[in-house]
mmCIF file of C-alpha atoms and ligand atoms in Angstrom:
data_model
loop_
_atom_site.group_PDB
_atom_site.id
_atom_site.type_symbol
_atom_site.label_atom_id
_atom_site.label_comp_id
_atom_site.label_asym_id
_atom_site.label_seq_id
_atom_site.Cartn_x
_atom_site.Cartn_y
_atom_site.Cartn_z
ATOM 1 C CA MET J 228 21.885 8.921 -9.079
ATOM 2 C CA LYS J 229 19.715 6.532 -7.383
ATOM 3 C CA HIS J 230 20.310 2.670 -6.564
ATOM 4 C CA LEU J 231 17.424 1.013 -6.837
ATOM 5 C CA ALA J 232 16.668 -2.608 -6.278
ATOM 6 C CA ILE J 233 13.906 -4.150 -8.839
ATOM 7 C CA VAL J 234 12.211 -6.720 -7.839
ATOM 8 C CA PRO J 235 9.941 -8.192 -10.422
ATOM 9 C CA GLY J 236 8.586 -11.517 -8.569
ATOM 10 C CA ASP J 237 6.169 -13.465 -9.588
ATOM 11 C CA GLY J 238 3.443 -13.766 -12.907
ATOM 12 C CA ILE J 239 2.254 -10.395 -14.135
ATOM 13 C CA GLY J 240 4.543 -8.489 -12.176
ATOM 14 C CA LYS J 241 7.694 -9.606 -14.178
ATOM 15 C CA GLU J 242 5.778 -7.994 -17.220
ATOM 16 C CA VAL J 243 4.653 -4.813 -15.376
ATOM 17 C CA ILE J 244 8.011 -3.853 -14.054
ATOM 18 C CA ALA J 245 9.679 -4.642 -17.267
ATOM 19 C CA ALA J 246 7.069 -2.141 -19.123
ATOM 20 C CA GLY J 247 7.875 0.284 -15.556
ATOM 21 C CA MET J 248 11.209 0.224 -16.402
ATOM 22 C CA ASP J 249 10.974 1.170 -20.193
ATOM 23 C CA VAL J 250 8.976 4.211 -18.591
ATOM 24 C CA LEU J 251 12.013 4.675 -15.722
ATOM 25 C CA ASP J 252 14.615 4.757 -18.407
ATOM 26 C CA ALA J 253 12.870 7.483 -20.356
ATOM 27 C CA VAL J 254 12.729 9.533 -17.312
ATOM 28 C CA THR J 255 16.360 9.208 -17.591
ATOM 29 C CA GLU J 256 16.642 10.553 -20.455
ATOM 30 C CA ILE J 257 14.574 13.894 -20.124
ATOM 31 C CA SER J 258 15.396 14.726 -17.282
ATOM 32 C CA THR J 259 18.441 15.073 -14.272
ATOM 33 C CA PHE J 260 16.938 11.337 -12.755
ATOM 34 C CA ASP J 261 19.286 8.933 -12.883
ATOM 35 C CA TYR J 262 19.444 5.535 -11.593
ATOM 36 C CA ASP J 263 21.258 1.939 -11.513
ATOM 37 C CA GLY J 264 18.592 -0.773 -11.150
ATOM 38 C CA GLU J 265 19.729 -4.291 -9.516
ATOM 39 C CA LEU J 266 17.915 -6.788 -10.325
ATOM 40 C CA PHE J 267 16.966 -9.539 -7.591
ATOM 41 C CA ASP J 268 15.708 -12.783 -8.312
ATOM 42 C CA ILE J 269 13.357 -13.240 -5.544
ATOM 43 C CA GLY J 270 9.765 -15.415 -6.261
ATOM 44 C CA ALA J 271 8.242 -18.744 -6.996
ATOM 45 C CA ASP J 272 11.044 -20.028 -9.293
ATOM 46 C CA ARG J 273 13.861 -19.752 -7.181
ATOM 47 C CA TYR J 274 12.019 -21.306 -4.178
ATOM 48 C CA LEU J 275 10.754 -24.125 -5.914
ATOM 49 C CA LYS J 276 14.910 -24.387 -7.270
ATOM 50 C CA THR J 277 16.301 -23.759 -4.211
ATOM 51 C CA GLY J 278 13.988 -23.335 -1.215
ATOM 52 C CA GLU J 279 15.055 -20.062 -0.305
ATOM 53 C CA LEU J 280 12.214 -16.678 0.001
ATOM 54 C CA LEU J 281 13.670 -13.799 0.756
ATOM 55 C CA THR J 282 17.394 -14.648 2.311
ATOM 56 C CA ASP J 283 19.377 -12.835 5.248
ATOM 57 C CA GLU J 284 21.769 -12.151 2.090
ATOM 58 C CA ASP J 285 18.903 -10.488 0.357
ATOM 59 C CA ILE J 286 18.019 -8.160 2.865
ATOM 60 C CA GLU J 287 21.679 -7.067 3.409
ATOM 61 C CA SER J 288 21.930 -5.854 0.366
ATOM 62 C CA LEU J 289 18.179 -4.629 0.035
ATOM 63 C CA LYS J 290 19.350 -2.400 2.912
ATOM 64 C CA LYS J 291 22.184 -0.215 1.134
ATOM 65 C CA LYS J 292 19.493 0.516 -1.357
ATOM 66 C CA ASP J 293 17.482 4.290 -1.918
ATOM 67 C CA ALA J 294 14.050 2.568 -2.396
ATOM 68 C CA ILE J 295 12.688 -0.778 -3.799
ATOM 69 C CA TYR J 296 10.387 -1.319 -6.716
ATOM 70 C CA PHE J 297 8.438 -4.676 -6.642
ATOM 71 C CA GLY J 298 6.671 -6.449 -9.061
ATOM 72 C CA ALA J 299 3.684 -8.957 -7.024
ATOM 73 C CA ILE J 300 4.380 -12.100 -5.713
ATOM 74 C CA GLY J 301 1.942 -15.306 -5.770
ATOM 75 C CA ASP J 302 2.383 -18.747 -7.804
ATOM 76 C CA PRO J 303 -0.164 -21.575 -7.866
ATOM 77 C CA ARG J 304 2.750 -24.125 -7.454
ATOM 78 C CA VAL J 305 3.444 -22.813 -4.427
ATOM 79 C CA LYS J 306 1.086 -23.371 -1.323
ATOM 80 C CA PRO J 307 -1.232 -19.802 -0.824
ATOM 81 C CA GLY J 308 0.309 -17.938 2.194
ATOM 82 C CA ILE J 309 4.452 -18.732 1.658
ATOM 83 C CA MET J 310 5.117 -16.524 -0.898
ATOM 84 C CA GLU J 311 3.307 -13.617 0.619
ATOM 85 C CA GLN J 312 4.103 -14.309 4.096
ATOM 86 C CA GLY J 313 7.827 -15.061 3.125
ATOM 87 C CA VAL J 314 8.770 -12.184 0.809
ATOM 88 C CA LEU J 315 6.337 -9.953 0.869
ATOM 89 C CA LEU J 316 5.331 -9.897 4.496
ATOM 90 C CA LYS J 317 8.475 -10.267 5.772
ATOM 91 C CA MET J 318 10.128 -7.401 3.572
ATOM 92 C CA ARG J 319 7.599 -4.587 4.850
ATOM 93 C CA ALA J 320 8.288 -5.815 8.499
ATOM 94 C CA VAL J 321 12.282 -6.277 8.654
ATOM 95 C CA PHE J 322 12.408 -2.184 6.783
ATOM 96 C CA ASP J 323 9.870 -1.245 8.868
ATOM 97 C CA GLN J 324 7.478 -0.046 6.480
ATOM 98 C CA TYR J 325 5.253 1.578 8.558
ATOM 99 C CA ILE J 326 2.771 3.216 6.305
ATOM 100 C CA ASN J 327 1.356 2.535 3.237
ATOM 101 C CA LEU J 328 0.138 5.047 0.999
ATOM 102 C CA ARG J 329 -2.598 4.480 -2.025
ATOM 103 C CA PRO J 330 -3.334 7.291 -4.002
ATOM 104 C CA VAL J 331 -7.291 6.760 -5.358
ATOM 105 C CA THR J 332 -7.362 9.157 -7.998
ATOM 106 C CA SER J 333 -10.634 10.334 -10.867
ATOM 107 C CA TRP J 334 -9.828 8.731 -13.938
ATOM 108 C CA PHE J 335 -12.539 9.472 -16.043
ATOM 109 C CA PRO J 336 -13.959 7.792 -17.592
ATOM 110 C CA LEU J 337 -13.239 4.365 -15.286
ATOM 111 C CA VAL J 338 -14.791 6.061 -12.547
ATOM 112 C CA PRO J 339 -17.734 4.036 -11.295
ATOM 113 C CA LEU J 340 -20.042 6.546 -9.961
ATOM 114 C CA LYS J 341 -22.804 8.587 -11.209
ATOM 115 C CA ARG J 342 -21.415 11.896 -10.006
ATOM 116 C CA GLU J 343 -18.385 13.135 -12.799
ATOM 117 C CA VAL J 344 -16.554 15.165 -10.077
ATOM 118 C CA PRO J 345 -12.870 14.777 -9.964
ATOM 119 C CA PHE J 346 -11.407 13.506 -6.998
ATOM 120 C CA ASP J 347 -7.856 12.881 -5.211
ATOM 121 C CA MET J 348 -8.178 11.144 -1.986
ATOM 122 C CA HIS J 349 -4.372 9.762 -0.538
ATOM 123 C CA PHE J 350 -4.985 6.821 1.994
ATOM 124 C CA LEU J 351 -2.535 6.571 4.655
ATOM 125 C CA ARG J 352 -2.985 2.886 5.630
ATOM 126 C CA GLU J 353 -0.880 2.043 8.960
ATOM 127 C CA ASN J 354 1.075 -1.276 8.445
ATOM 128 C CA THR J 355 2.356 -2.858 11.456
ATOM 129 C CA GLU J 356 -0.623 -2.729 14.018
ATOM 130 C CA ASP J 357 -3.844 -3.076 15.115
ATOM 131 C CA PHE J 358 -5.951 -6.301 13.776
ATOM 132 C CA TYR J 359 -3.001 -7.710 12.234
ATOM 133 C CA MET J 360 -0.346 -8.867 14.615
ATOM 134 C CA GLY J 361 -0.863 -12.250 14.924
ATOM 135 C CA ALA J 362 -1.960 -11.613 18.650
ATOM 136 C CA GLY J 363 -5.163 -13.875 18.838
ATOM 137 C CA GLY J 364 -5.913 -17.456 20.183
ATOM 138 C CA GLU J 365 -8.587 -19.935 21.267
ATOM 139 C CA PHE J 366 -9.744 -21.372 24.751
ATOM 140 C CA GLY J 367 -12.197 -23.024 26.424
ATOM 141 C CA PRO J 368 -12.594 -27.124 26.691
ATOM 142 C CA SER J 369 -11.060 -28.301 23.436
ATOM 143 C CA ASN J 370 -8.111 -25.973 24.098
ATOM 144 C CA GLY J 371 -7.450 -25.570 27.416
ATOM 145 C CA ASP J 372 -5.905 -22.176 29.177
ATOM 146 C CA CYS J 373 -4.925 -19.809 26.463
ATOM 147 C CA LYS J 374 -1.237 -17.951 25.873
ATOM 148 C CA LEU J 375 -1.024 -14.880 23.967
ATOM 149 C CA LYS J 376 1.723 -14.646 21.591
ATOM 150 C CA VAL J 377 2.641 -10.831 20.973
ATOM 151 C CA LYS J 378 5.783 -10.432 18.193
ATOM 152 C CA ARG J 379 8.201 -12.135 20.609
ATOM 153 C CA GLU J 380 7.166 -11.680 24.032
ATOM 154 C CA LEU J 381 4.943 -13.880 25.970
ATOM 155 C CA TYR J 382 2.103 -11.918 27.482
ATOM 156 C CA THR J 383 -0.744 -14.082 29.522
ATOM 157 C CA LEU J 384 -3.341 -12.333 29.438
ATOM 158 C CA ASP J 385 -6.708 -12.776 31.578
ATOM 159 C CA ILE J 386 -9.094 -11.872 29.851
ATOM 160 C CA ASP J 387 -12.646 -11.085 31.363
ATOM 161 C CA LEU J 388 -15.528 -11.586 28.825
ATOM 162 C CA ASN J 389 -18.570 -10.789 29.590
ATOM 163 C CA VAL J 390 -20.127 -14.207 28.171
ATOM 164 C CA ASP J 391 -21.981 -17.156 30.236
ATOM 165 C CA ALA J 392 -19.038 -19.367 30.694
ATOM 166 C CA GLU J 393 -21.633 -22.095 31.769
ATOM 167 C CA PRO J 394 -21.769 -24.707 29.703
ATOM 168 C CA LYS J 395 -17.819 -23.721 28.886
ATOM 169 C CA ASP J 396 -17.342 -23.210 25.050
ATOM 170 C CA ASP J 397 -14.659 -22.527 23.078
ATOM 171 C CA PHE J 398 -13.716 -19.365 22.261
ATOM 172 C CA ALA J 399 -11.348 -18.015 19.410
ATOM 173 C CA PHE J 400 -10.369 -13.952 19.640
ATOM 174 C CA GLU J 401 -8.282 -11.740 17.624
ATOM 175 C CA ILE J 402 -6.607 -8.767 19.573
ATOM 176 C CA GLY J 403 -5.692 -5.153 17.898
ATOM 177 C CA PHE J 404 -3.480 -3.248 19.499
ATOM 178 C CA LEU J 405 -1.849 -0.038 18.772
ATOM 179 C CA SER J 406 1.163 1.130 20.567
ATOM 180 C CA ARG J 407 1.560 5.003 21.720
ATOM 181 C CA LYS J 408 4.604 4.671 19.443
ATOM 182 C CA GLY J 409 2.875 3.959 16.424
ATOM 183 C CA ILE J 410 0.064 5.885 16.492
ATOM 184 C CA THR J 411 2.379 9.242 16.860
ATOM 185 C CA ARG J 412 4.469 8.028 14.095
ATOM 186 C CA PHE J 413 1.610 7.815 11.902
ATOM 187 C CA ALA J 414 -0.146 11.122 12.944
ATOM 188 C CA ASP J 415 3.667 12.913 12.416
ATOM 189 C CA TYR J 416 3.719 11.172 8.818
ATOM 190 C CA ALA J 417 0.252 12.032 7.828
ATOM 191 C CA PHE J 418 0.451 15.496 8.782
ATOM 192 C CA LYS J 419 3.641 15.963 7.201
ATOM 193 C CA TYR J 420 1.540 14.110 4.458
ATOM 194 C CA ALA J 421 -0.899 16.734 4.399
ATOM 195 C CA GLN J 422 1.025 19.753 4.830
ATOM 196 C CA ALA J 423 3.412 18.793 2.090
ATOM 197 C CA ARG J 424 -0.092 18.306 -0.470
ATOM 198 C CA GLY J 425 -0.832 22.083 0.519
ATOM 199 C CA GLU J 426 -3.613 20.940 2.716
ATOM 200 C CA ASP J 427 -4.884 21.471 5.968
ATOM 201 C CA LYS J 428 -6.941 19.122 7.112
ATOM 202 C CA VAL J 429 -6.433 15.402 7.690
ATOM 203 C CA THR J 430 -9.320 12.428 8.221
ATOM 204 C CA LEU J 431 -8.647 10.043 10.720
ATOM 205 C CA VAL J 432 -10.914 6.528 10.053
ATOM 206 C CA ASP J 433 -11.729 4.518 13.019
ATOM 207 C CA LYS J 434 -14.664 2.928 14.878
ATOM 208 C CA ALA J 435 -14.194 5.028 17.934
ATOM 209 C CA ASN J 436 -17.963 4.447 19.212
ATOM 210 C CA VAL J 437 -17.383 0.814 19.252
ATOM 211 C CA CYS J 438 -13.593 0.035 19.497
ATOM 212 C CA THR J 439 -13.217 2.542 22.446
ATOM 213 C CA HIS J 440 -9.776 1.632 23.916
ATOM 214 C CA VAL J 441 -7.528 1.516 20.478
ATOM 215 C CA TYR J 442 -9.583 4.405 18.810
ATOM 216 C CA GLY J 443 -9.876 6.501 21.746
ATOM 217 C CA MET J 444 -6.122 6.654 22.588
ATOM 218 C CA GLN J 445 -5.487 6.799 18.496
ATOM 219 C CA ARG J 446 -8.157 9.757 18.617
ATOM 220 C CA GLU J 447 -5.954 11.441 21.298
ATOM 221 C CA ILE J 448 -3.009 10.856 19.899
ATOM 222 C CA PHE J 449 -3.856 12.744 16.700
ATOM 223 C CA GLN J 450 -5.734 15.174 18.207
ATOM 224 C CA GLN J 451 -2.695 16.641 19.925
ATOM 225 C CA LYS J 452 -0.606 16.025 16.496
ATOM 226 C CA ALA J 453 -3.460 18.077 14.927
ATOM 227 C CA ASP J 454 -3.213 21.018 17.542
ATOM 228 C CA GLU J 455 0.895 20.698 17.465
ATOM 229 C CA TYR J 456 0.848 21.268 13.250
ATOM 230 C CA GLY J 457 -2.011 23.959 13.864
ATOM 231 C CA MET J 458 -4.014 21.949 11.470
ATOM 232 C CA LYS J 459 -7.661 20.516 10.751
ATOM 233 C CA LEU J 460 -9.026 16.694 11.985
ATOM 234 C CA GLU J 461 -12.246 15.438 11.113
ATOM 235 C CA PHE J 462 -12.971 11.874 12.828
ATOM 236 C CA MET J 463 -15.109 9.775 10.165
ATOM 237 C CA PHE J 464 -16.720 6.622 11.410
ATOM 238 C CA VAL J 465 -15.689 2.995 9.129
ATOM 239 C CA ASP J 466 -18.901 2.590 8.376
ATOM 240 C CA ALA J 467 -19.606 6.533 7.354
ATOM 241 C CA MET J 468 -16.264 6.308 5.360
ATOM 242 C CA ALA J 469 -17.526 3.753 3.142
ATOM 243 C CA MET J 470 -20.404 5.494 2.369
ATOM 244 C CA ALA J 471 -18.837 9.209 1.928
ATOM 245 C CA MET J 472 -16.185 7.901 -0.568
ATOM 246 C CA ILE J 473 -19.085 6.915 -2.649
ATOM 247 C CA VAL J 474 -21.501 10.304 -2.518
ATOM 248 C CA ARG J 475 -18.731 12.720 -1.856
ATOM 249 C CA PRO J 476 -15.265 11.477 -2.365
ATOM 250 C CA GLU J 477 -13.910 14.760 -3.618
ATOM 251 C CA THR J 478 -14.258 16.368 -0.136
ATOM 252 C CA PHE J 479 -11.100 14.219 1.093
ATOM 253 C CA GLY J 480 -7.345 14.833 0.534
ATOM 254 C CA THR J 481 -4.950 12.754 3.197
ATOM 255 C CA ILE J 482 -7.119 10.138 5.013
ATOM 256 C CA ALA J 483 -5.101 8.402 7.778
ATOM 257 C CA VAL J 484 -6.971 4.659 8.193
ATOM 258 C CA PRO J 485 -5.799 1.725 11.131
ATOM 259 C CA ASN J 486 -4.534 -1.597 9.403
ATOM 260 C CA LEU J 487 -7.712 -3.092 8.767
ATOM 261 C CA PHE J 488 -10.022 -0.884 8.096
ATOM 262 C CA GLY J 489 -7.206 0.430 5.599
ATOM 263 C CA ASP J 490 -7.054 -3.035 3.705
ATOM 264 C CA ILE J 491 -10.526 -2.753 2.950
ATOM 265 C CA LEU J 492 -11.302 1.111 2.072
ATOM 266 C CA THR J 493 -8.333 0.748 -0.210
ATOM 267 C CA ASP J 494 -9.920 -1.772 -2.218
ATOM 268 C CA LEU J 495 -13.209 0.004 -2.408
ATOM 269 C CA GLY J 496 -10.760 2.947 -3.801
ATOM 270 C CA ALA J 497 -9.160 0.723 -5.967
ATOM 271 C CA GLN J 498 -12.606 0.021 -8.197
ATOM 272 C CA LEU J 499 -13.452 3.457 -7.882
ATOM 273 C CA GLN J 500 -10.157 4.580 -9.603
ATOM 274 C CA GLY J 501 -11.206 1.765 -12.557
ATOM 275 C CA GLY J 502 -9.708 -1.429 -11.097
ATOM 276 C CA LEU J 503 -6.528 -3.389 -9.892
ATOM 277 C CA GLY J 504 -4.358 -2.266 -12.696
ATOM 278 C CA MET J 505 -4.612 1.136 -11.883
ATOM 279 C CA GLY J 506 -3.497 0.959 -8.405
ATOM 280 C CA GLY J 507 0.425 1.950 -7.597
ATOM 281 C CA SER J 508 1.169 1.647 -3.574
ATOM 282 C CA GLY J 509 4.354 2.839 -1.661
ATOM 283 C CA ASN J 510 5.286 0.571 1.999
ATOM 284 C CA ILE J 511 6.799 3.483 3.282
ATOM 285 C CA ASN J 512 9.624 4.101 5.820
ATOM 286 C CA PRO J 513 10.568 7.746 6.136
ATOM 287 C CA HIS J 514 13.271 6.953 7.612
ATOM 288 C CA GLY J 515 14.555 3.506 5.722
ATOM 289 C CA VAL J 516 14.179 1.742 2.589
ATOM 290 C CA SER J 517 10.804 2.009 0.832
ATOM 291 C CA MET J 518 8.822 -0.514 -1.424
ATOM 292 C CA PHE J 519 6.973 0.560 -4.413
ATOM 293 C CA GLU J 520 4.521 -1.695 -6.368
ATOM 294 C CA PRO J 521 1.168 -2.058 -8.082
ATOM 295 C CA ILE J 522 -1.679 -3.146 -5.545
ATOM 296 C CA HIS J 523 -2.550 -5.996 -7.474
ATOM 297 C CA GLY J 524 -1.088 -9.631 -7.420
ATOM 298 C CA SER J 525 0.747 -12.248 -9.627
ATOM 299 C CA ALA J 526 -2.503 -12.744 -11.264
ATOM 300 C CA PRO J 527 -1.736 -15.975 -12.617
ATOM 301 C CA ASP J 528 -4.640 -16.431 -14.949
ATOM 302 C CA ILE J 529 -3.237 -13.874 -17.443
ATOM 303 C CA ALA J 530 0.695 -14.097 -16.765
ATOM 304 C CA GLY J 531 2.525 -14.431 -19.558
ATOM 305 C CA GLN J 532 0.002 -13.574 -22.059
ATOM 306 C CA GLY J 533 0.789 -9.467 -22.629
ATOM 307 C CA LYS J 534 -2.495 -9.185 -20.943
ATOM 308 C CA ALA J 535 -1.566 -7.605 -18.040
ATOM 309 C CA ASN J 536 -1.992 -3.307 -17.415
ATOM 310 C CA PRO J 537 1.311 -1.518 -16.772
ATOM 311 C CA ILE J 538 -0.414 1.523 -15.052
ATOM 312 C CA ALA J 539 -0.837 0.292 -11.502
ATOM 313 C CA ALA J 540 3.096 -0.299 -11.768
ATOM 314 C CA VAL J 541 3.835 3.026 -13.434
ATOM 315 C CA LEU J 542 1.753 4.854 -10.680
ATOM 316 C CA ALA J 543 4.166 2.859 -8.750
ATOM 317 C CA ALA J 544 6.913 4.393 -10.368
ATOM 318 C CA GLN J 545 5.491 7.647 -10.181
ATOM 319 C CA MET J 546 5.079 7.483 -6.291
ATOM 320 C CA LEU J 547 8.778 5.907 -5.963
ATOM 321 C CA LEU J 548 9.942 9.159 -7.896
ATOM 322 C CA THR J 549 8.205 11.596 -5.797
ATOM 323 C CA ASN J 550 9.421 9.665 -2.956
ATOM 324 C CA GLN J 551 12.674 10.521 -4.190
ATOM 325 C CA GLY J 552 12.796 13.820 -4.535
ATOM 326 C CA TYR J 553 12.039 14.252 -8.015
ATOM 327 C CA PRO J 554 8.299 15.274 -7.959
ATOM 328 C CA GLU J 555 8.148 16.871 -11.454
ATOM 329 C CA GLU J 556 9.193 13.888 -13.254
ATOM 330 C CA GLY J 557 6.304 12.057 -11.193
ATOM 331 C CA GLN J 558 3.485 14.491 -12.448
ATOM 332 C CA MET J 559 4.788 13.377 -15.724
ATOM 333 C CA LEU J 560 3.720 10.109 -15.375
ATOM 334 C CA HIS J 561 0.262 10.541 -14.318
ATOM 335 C CA ASP J 562 -0.138 12.842 -17.491
ATOM 336 C CA ALA J 563 1.600 10.242 -19.371
ATOM 337 C CA VAL J 564 -0.948 7.924 -17.732
ATOM 338 C CA ARG J 565 -3.927 10.149 -18.490
ATOM 339 C CA HIS J 566 -2.624 10.586 -22.222
ATOM 340 C CA VAL J 567 -2.763 6.649 -22.778
ATOM 341 C CA LEU J 568 -6.257 6.627 -21.469
ATOM 342 C CA ASP J 569 -7.356 10.016 -23.393
ATOM 343 C CA THR J 570 -5.596 7.903 -26.625
ATOM 344 C CA GLY J 571 -7.101 4.744 -26.315
ATOM 345 C CA LYS J 572 -3.445 2.982 -25.701
ATOM 346 C CA THR J 573 -4.321 0.372 -23.041
ATOM 347 C CA THR J 574 -4.922 -3.503 -22.126
ATOM 348 C CA PRO J 575 -7.773 -5.039 -22.922
ATOM 349 C CA ASP J 576 -8.915 -4.614 -19.321
ATOM 350 C CA LEU J 577 -9.772 -0.990 -20.150
ATOM 351 C CA GLY J 578 -11.143 -1.866 -23.853
ATOM 352 C CA GLY J 579 -8.067 -1.398 -25.730
ATOM 353 C CA LYS J 580 -6.077 -3.969 -28.049
ATOM 354 C CA LEU J 581 -2.634 -2.922 -26.721
ATOM 355 C CA LYS J 582 0.086 -5.599 -24.831
ATOM 356 C CA THR J 583 1.301 -4.814 -21.855
ATOM 357 C CA ALA J 584 4.582 -3.758 -23.325
ATOM 358 C CA GLU J 585 3.444 -1.838 -25.859
ATOM 359 C CA VAL J 586 1.285 0.300 -23.287
ATOM 360 C CA GLY J 587 4.697 0.916 -21.347
ATOM 361 C CA LYS J 588 6.452 2.002 -24.716
ATOM 362 C CA ALA J 589 3.322 4.155 -25.272
ATOM 363 C CA ILE J 590 3.989 6.091 -21.672
ATOM 364 C CA ALA J 591 7.642 5.661 -22.403
ATOM 365 C CA GLU J 592 7.294 7.891 -25.663
ATOM 366 C CA TYR J 593 5.068 10.406 -23.879
ATOM 367 C CA VAL J 594 7.788 11.097 -21.768
ATOM 368 C CA LEU J 595 10.087 11.147 -24.088
ATOM 369 C CA ASN J 596 8.568 14.262 -26.142
ATOM 370 C CA GLN J 597 8.353 16.049 -22.993
ATOM 371 C CA LYS J 598 11.878 16.784 -23.957
ATOM 372 C CA ARG J 599 12.409 20.815 -23.877
HETATM 373 P P1 ATP U 891 -3.150 -11.768 -4.791
HETATM 374 O O1 ATP U 891 -3.975 -12.431 -4.179
HETATM 375 O O2 ATP U 891 -1.372 -11.930 -4.949
HETATM 376 O O3 ATP U 891 -3.625 -9.957 -4.386
HETATM 377 P P2 ATP U 891 -5.439 -12.889 -6.515
HETATM 378 O O4 ATP U 891 -5.172 -13.567 -7.905
HETATM 379 O O5 ATP U 891 -6.076 -12.503 -5.793
HETATM 380 O O6 ATP U 891 -3.810 -12.209 -5.949
HETATM 381 P P3 ATP U 891 -4.417 -10.479 -8.491
HETATM 382 O O7 ATP U 891 -3.595 -11.363 -8.531
HETATM 383 O O8 ATP U 891 -4.281 -9.084 -8.066
HETATM 384 O O9 ATP U 891 -5.639 -10.930 -7.617
HETATM 385 O O10 ATP U 891 -5.610 -10.319 -9.681
HETATM 386 C C1 ATP U 891 -7.155 -10.556 -9.686
HETATM 387 C C2 ATP U 891 -7.871 -10.603 -11.299
HETATM 388 O O11 ATP U 891 -7.776 -9.392 -11.349
HETATM 389 C C3 ATP U 891 -6.946 -11.272 -11.706
HETATM 390 O O12 ATP U 891 -7.098 -12.538 -11.706
HETATM 391 C C4 ATP U 891 -6.732 -10.647 -13.002
HETATM 392 O O13 ATP U 891 -7.714 -11.211 -14.194
HETATM 393 C C5 ATP U 891 -7.178 -9.186 -13.221
HETATM 394 N N1 ATP U 891 -5.590 -8.511 -12.816
HETATM 395 C C6 ATP U 891 -5.007 -8.315 -12.037
HETATM 396 N N2 ATP U 891 -3.844 -7.094 -11.908
HETATM 397 C C7 ATP U 891 -4.178 -6.776 -13.406
HETATM 398 C C8 ATP U 891 -3.811 -5.901 -14.157
HETATM 399 N N3 ATP U 891 -2.833 -4.809 -13.862
HETATM 400 N N4 ATP U 891 -4.333 -6.095 -15.242
HETATM 401 C C9 ATP U 891 -5.426 -6.753 -15.954
HETATM 402 N N5 ATP U 891 -5.852 -7.455 -15.165
HETATM 403 C C10 ATP U 891 -5.693 -7.674 -13.929
#
């Protein structure tokens, strides 16, 4: 019995998670997978009533779960950033979910490429370091000296910028940090992940020809790990990778990308597989509580209308099942999604006429029919 936290959140999060749970319930009917799901009232409604975002009590309860099934967060009644930072980013930080896993699969005919070649790229985006640590500041005549705050420790850096300081100007900067520990655990996960998929190669994306310090160290550690695992390591610059994803996506399997570039490339990937409604993602801590969610947000423009495509949430459920030791059941959800696409049982964003719940039911029905 798996203990799952169910966090529908805001907007279409509520609708797609309800559909995803219909599908998970169907899986319990036909396999050994079983779960109890505790519903967490985390989101804008509660925040507007009580001022609470992610409370200590929430965290204590979530810690006891095997995994979190998450919808979406964000509401037009709340200032942008408050829900995202106070819930989603805090959750990823508290549970140290240092891998963001995003598969990019060719769901024909949704692929907007000329060549019909099947592909299955699995992006592993590092989720905690790089340029996303808020390590920056401003200095110069308007701001005085600069103090740099990194996490909870205060460092003061002497920065020797190669610029003409006369007349004095104002500067703003953002620093990317990678730690040996952070890179090492990222590389370990990437090689193990590729191995588990039966591959012999990891592609590492960076910009080591320009950001030589951070990505130089990353290359060195990944190379050591490649030797250790006896696997191949391919280096790609991020600009070349953006082109290669369009021209030859079928040549990639497991792709490790640092935080900032991962953010950008995975959105490109989302479009390659048919848009926001088709992407599931996992925020993974291999030794802790992981969280699975659709890549889209709360989409307030279509919330409450039954228009949301639940496939992204179902693919997130597939990843949850695989992560929790039920890969065959996960594959069944993949096949079920293929089935609804082939039979046109889809929401309007994919050209269909069904409502969110109806697509969920169609996927669940396919699963139930797999009972031997
Ligand atoms: P966030 O900043 O949280 O990502 P956002 O509003 O910028 O939120 P999304 O909520 O992801 O972005 O969605 C952008 C648009 O894409 C929505 O307004 C909606 O029209 C469409 N969209 C997103 N998800 C879905 C879905 N599951 N089904 C159908 N359309 C969707």
